[in-house]
Amino acid sequence: MDSSEKQYELINRLKSLGISHNVLEAMNKINRHDFVLPEDKDKAYYDTALSIGCGQTISAPHMVAIMCDLLELKEGDKVLEIGTGSGYNAAVISELVGYHGHVYTIERIKALMHFAKSNLDKANYSNITLLHKDGSCGEPAYAPYDKICVTSAAPKIPEIILGQLSNNGILVIPVGNNTQHLFVVKKDDKGKIFKERKESVLFVPLIGKYGFEDFNQKN
Ligand code: SAM
């Protein structure tokens, strides 16, 4: 099977899970094999997380799709992603927000930010800005954001990140230590906050000032 046939099978699998048409269309435009390590190219279209080095992973395609659906992404949205990893999720968001939207994506591990940059450069995305810093503090410079997507698990929802979400905005974030759940946090037009707990998930930890402690201290 070549990569386009594998991609076709993956998209059909995601369709059977009830993922929306616009998210499927965005994912279909992106070669996941451009975002994995050379030794994993043959596994790029499996619906699983894969190692990208530095103890981190590219999330499973169904998880990327579910988070994008929960974010209700639309043309023109300004989005903050915390946890760039391979850059794949940023690419999917970029397709969904289009030319008039923008994705600011933060990665704390420099080597991964370079990995993501070289992956994203293959497709020439003009609406993605990569930032190397502690994303547990968000990024006040471009706030407020229409949508915020956190791709690593926080001990609790950081207030500082919530403060950078615009009214009518949506934040999707995995929360928890041993047991994690996905949370969807919405602000209404007056800034009132509504939190909803969704399915249990398994993410690498958000490390930083408002995340978990870094026990390795390598970065
Ligand atoms: N979205 C990624 C993709 O499409 O490949 C997958 C992200 S991976 C599951 C989580 C990422 O969050 C890792 O690359 C990790 O280094 C990063 N991370 C953890 N804590 C962070 C922090 N405080 N700021 C920025 N990135 C962080």
Coordinates of C-alpha atoms and ligand atoms in Angstrom, one line a residue:
M1 CA 0.0 0.0 0.0
D2 CA 1.4 3.4 -0.8
S3 CA 1.1 6.5 1.5
S4 CA -1.9 7.9 -0.3
E5 CA -3.8 4.6 0.2
K6 CA -2.8 4.5 3.9
Q7 CA -3.9 8.1 4.3
Y8 CA -7.3 7.2 2.6
E9 CA -7.7 4.3 5.1
L10 CA -6.9 6.6 8.1
I11 CA -9.3 9.3 7.0
N12 CA -12.0 6.6 6.6
R13 CA -11.3 5.4 10.1
L14 CA -11.6 8.9 11.5
K15 CA -14.8 9.4 9.5
S16 CA -16.3 6.3 11.2
L17 CA -15.5 7.9 14.6
G18 CA -17.7 10.9 13.7
I19 CA -15.0 13.5 13.0
S20 CA -16.4 16.5 11.1
H21 CA -15.9 16.9 7.3
N22 CA -13.8 20.0 7.5
V23 CA -11.3 18.4 9.9
L24 CA -11.1 15.3 7.7
E25 CA -10.5 17.5 4.7
A26 CA -7.7 19.5 6.5
M27 CA -6.0 16.2 7.6
N28 CA -6.3 14.8 4.2
K29 CA -4.2 17.6 2.8
I30 CA -1.3 16.9 5.2
N31 CA 1.3 14.1 4.8
R32 CA 1.8 12.8 8.3
H33 CA 4.9 11.0 7.0
D34 CA 6.6 14.4 6.8
F35 CA 6.2 14.8 10.6
V36 CA 7.6 11.5 11.9
L37 CA 11.1 10.2 12.3
P38 CA 12.7 8.5 9.3
E39 CA 12.5 5.0 10.9
D40 CA 8.7 5.4 11.5
K41 CA 7.7 6.6 8.0
D42 CA 6.0 3.2 7.4
K43 CA 3.9 3.7 10.5
A44 CA 2.9 7.3 9.8
Y45 CA -0.7 6.5 9.0
Y46 CA -1.3 4.2 11.9
D47 CA -3.8 5.8 14.3
T48 CA -1.3 5.9 17.1
A49 CA 1.1 8.3 18.8
L50 CA 4.7 7.9 17.7
S51 CA 8.0 8.9 19.3
I52 CA 9.6 12.1 17.9
G53 CA 12.6 11.9 20.2
C54 CA 13.4 13.9 23.4
G55 CA 10.9 11.6 25.2
Q56 CA 8.0 13.3 23.3
T57 CA 5.4 12.1 20.8
I58 CA 3.4 13.1 17.8
S59 CA -0.2 12.6 19.0
A60 CA -2.4 9.9 17.5
P61 CA -4.4 11.2 14.5
H62 CA -7.8 10.6 16.2
M63 CA -6.7 12.8 19.2
V64 CA -5.6 15.6 16.8
A65 CA -9.0 15.3 15.0
I66 CA -11.0 15.3 18.3
M67 CA -9.2 18.3 19.7
C68 CA -9.6 20.3 16.4
D69 CA -13.4 19.4 16.4
L70 CA -13.8 20.5 20.0
L71 CA -12.0 23.8 19.2
E72 CA -14.7 24.5 16.5
L73 CA -11.9 26.1 14.4
K74 CA -13.0 28.4 11.6
E75 CA -11.4 30.6 8.9
G76 CA -9.7 33.7 10.4
D77 CA -9.2 32.3 14.0
K78 CA -6.1 33.3 15.9
V79 CA -5.0 30.2 17.7
L80 CA -2.4 29.5 20.3
E81 CA -1.0 25.9 20.4
I82 CA 1.1 24.9 23.4
G83 CA 3.3 21.9 22.6
T84 CA 4.4 22.1 19.0
G85 CA 6.1 18.7 19.0
S86 CA 6.4 17.6 15.3
G87 CA 4.4 20.5 14.0
Y88 CA 1.6 18.2 12.7
N89 CA -1.2 19.5 14.8
A90 CA -0.2 23.1 14.0
A91 CA -0.4 22.2 10.3
V92 CA -3.9 20.8 10.7
I93 CA -5.0 23.9 12.6
S94 CA -3.3 26.1 10.0
E95 CA -5.4 24.5 7.2
L96 CA -8.6 25.0 9.2
V97 CA -8.0 28.7 10.0
G98 CA -6.8 29.5 6.5
Y99 CA -4.9 32.4 5.1
H100 CA -6.6 35.0 7.3
G101 CA -6.1 33.1 10.5
H102 CA -2.9 32.5 12.4
V103 CA -1.3 29.8 14.6
Y104 CA 1.2 30.7 17.3
T105 CA 2.7 27.5 18.5
I106 CA 5.1 27.1 21.5
E107 CA 7.6 24.4 22.2
R108 CA 9.9 24.2 25.2
I109 CA 12.5 21.8 23.7
K110 CA 14.7 23.6 21.2
A111 CA 15.6 20.4 19.2
L112 CA 11.8 19.7 18.7
M113 CA 11.2 23.3 17.6
H114 CA 13.8 22.9 14.9
F115 CA 12.3 19.5 14.0
A116 CA 8.9 21.1 13.6
K117 CA 10.2 24.0 11.6
S118 CA 11.9 21.7 9.1
N119 CA 8.8 19.6 8.8
L120 CA 6.5 22.6 8.4
D121 CA 9.0 24.2 5.9
K122 CA 8.3 21.3 3.4
A123 CA 4.7 22.7 3.0
N124 CA 5.5 26.4 3.2
Y125 CA 3.0 27.4 5.9
S126 CA 2.8 31.2 6.0
N127 CA 0.3 31.4 8.9
I128 CA 2.3 29.6 11.6
T129 CA 4.7 31.3 14.0
L130 CA 6.9 29.0 16.1
L131 CA 8.1 30.1 19.5
H132 CA 10.6 28.5 21.9
K133 CA 9.7 29.1 25.5
D134 CA 7.7 27.8 28.5
G135 CA 4.2 27.6 27.1
S136 CA 2.6 26.9 30.5
C137 CA 2.6 30.7 30.8
G138 CA 0.9 31.1 27.4
E139 CA 2.1 33.9 25.2
P140 CA 0.7 37.3 26.2
A141 CA 2.4 39.1 23.2
Y142 CA -0.3 38.0 20.8
A143 CA -3.3 37.5 23.2
P144 CA -6.2 37.3 23.2
Y145 CA -6.7 34.1 21.2
D146 CA -9.9 32.9 19.7
K147 CA -8.8 29.3 20.4
I148 CA -6.1 27.7 22.6
C149 CA -5.0 24.1 22.2
V150 CA -2.8 22.6 24.8
T151 CA -1.2 19.3 23.7
S152 CA 0.4 18.2 27.0
A153 CA -1.3 17.5 30.3
A154 CA -1.4 20.2 33.0
P155 CA -1.8 19.5 36.7
K156 CA -4.7 22.0 36.6
I157 CA -6.0 24.6 34.1
P158 CA -3.5 27.5 34.3
E159 CA -5.4 30.7 35.1
I160 CA -2.7 32.7 33.1
I161 CA -3.7 30.8 29.9
L162 CA -7.4 31.2 30.6
G163 CA -6.7 35.0 30.8
Q164 CA -5.4 34.9 27.3
L165 CA -8.6 33.4 25.8
S166 CA -10.9 35.9 24.1
N167 CA -14.6 36.2 25.0
N168 CA -16.5 33.6 22.9
G169 CA -13.2 31.7 22.8
I170 CA -12.5 28.0 23.4
L171 CA -9.6 26.3 25.2
V172 CA -9.0 22.5 24.9
I173 CA -6.6 21.1 27.5
P174 CA -5.7 17.7 29.0
V175 CA -5.6 17.9 32.8
G176 CA -4.4 15.4 35.3
N177 CA -1.5 13.4 36.5
N178 CA -2.0 9.6 36.6
T179 CA -5.5 9.9 35.3
Q180 CA -6.0 12.6 32.7
H181 CA -9.2 14.0 31.1
L182 CA -9.7 16.4 28.2
F183 CA -11.3 19.7 29.3
V184 CA -13.2 22.1 27.1
V185 CA -13.4 25.6 28.5
K186 CA -15.6 28.2 26.8
K187 CA -15.9 31.9 27.5
D188 CA -19.2 33.5 26.7
D189 CA -19.5 37.0 25.2
K190 CA -19.3 38.5 28.7
G191 CA -16.2 36.5 29.7
K192 CA -18.1 34.0 31.9
I193 CA -16.4 30.6 32.0
F194 CA -17.9 27.2 31.4
K195 CA -15.8 24.1 31.9
E196 CA -16.7 20.6 30.6
R197 CA -14.9 17.4 31.3
K198 CA -14.6 15.0 28.4
E199 CA -13.0 11.6 27.8
S200 CA -9.9 10.2 29.6
V201 CA -6.7 10.7 27.6
L202 CA -3.0 10.0 27.8
F203 CA -0.6 12.9 27.1
V204 CA 3.0 13.7 28.0
P205 CA 3.2 16.3 30.8
L206 CA 3.1 20.0 30.4
I207 CA 6.5 21.0 32.1
G208 CA 7.0 24.5 33.3
K209 CA 6.1 27.3 35.7
Y210 CA 2.3 26.5 35.6
G211 CA 2.8 22.9 34.7
F212 CA 4.7 20.0 36.2
E213 CA 8.2 20.2 37.6
D214 CA 11.1 19.3 35.2
F215 CA 12.8 16.4 37.0
N216 CA 15.4 16.0 34.2
Q217 CA 16.4 19.7 34.0
K218 CA 18.1 19.1 30.6
N219 CA 16.6 22.1 28.8
Ligands
SAM1 N1 1.1 18.8 18.9 C1 2.3 17.9 18.7 C2 2.3 17.3 17.4 O1 1.5 17.5 16.5 O2 3.3 16.6 17.1 C3 2.3 16.8 19.8 C4 2.7 17.4 21.0 S1 3.4 16.3 22.2 C5 2.1 15.3 22.6 C6 3.5 17.5 23.6 C7 4.6 18.6 23.4 O3 4.4 19.5 24.4 C8 6.0 18.0 23.5 O4 6.7 18.4 22.3 C9 6.6 18.8 24.7 O5 7.9 19.1 24.6 C10 5.7 20.0 24.7 N2 5.7 20.7 26.0 C11 5.6 20.2 27.3 N3 5.6 21.2 28.2 C12 5.7 22.4 27.4 C13 5.7 23.8 27.8 N4 5.6 24.2 29.0 N5 5.7 24.7 26.8 C14 5.8 24.3 25.5 N6 5.8 23.0 25.1 C15 5.7 22.1 26.1

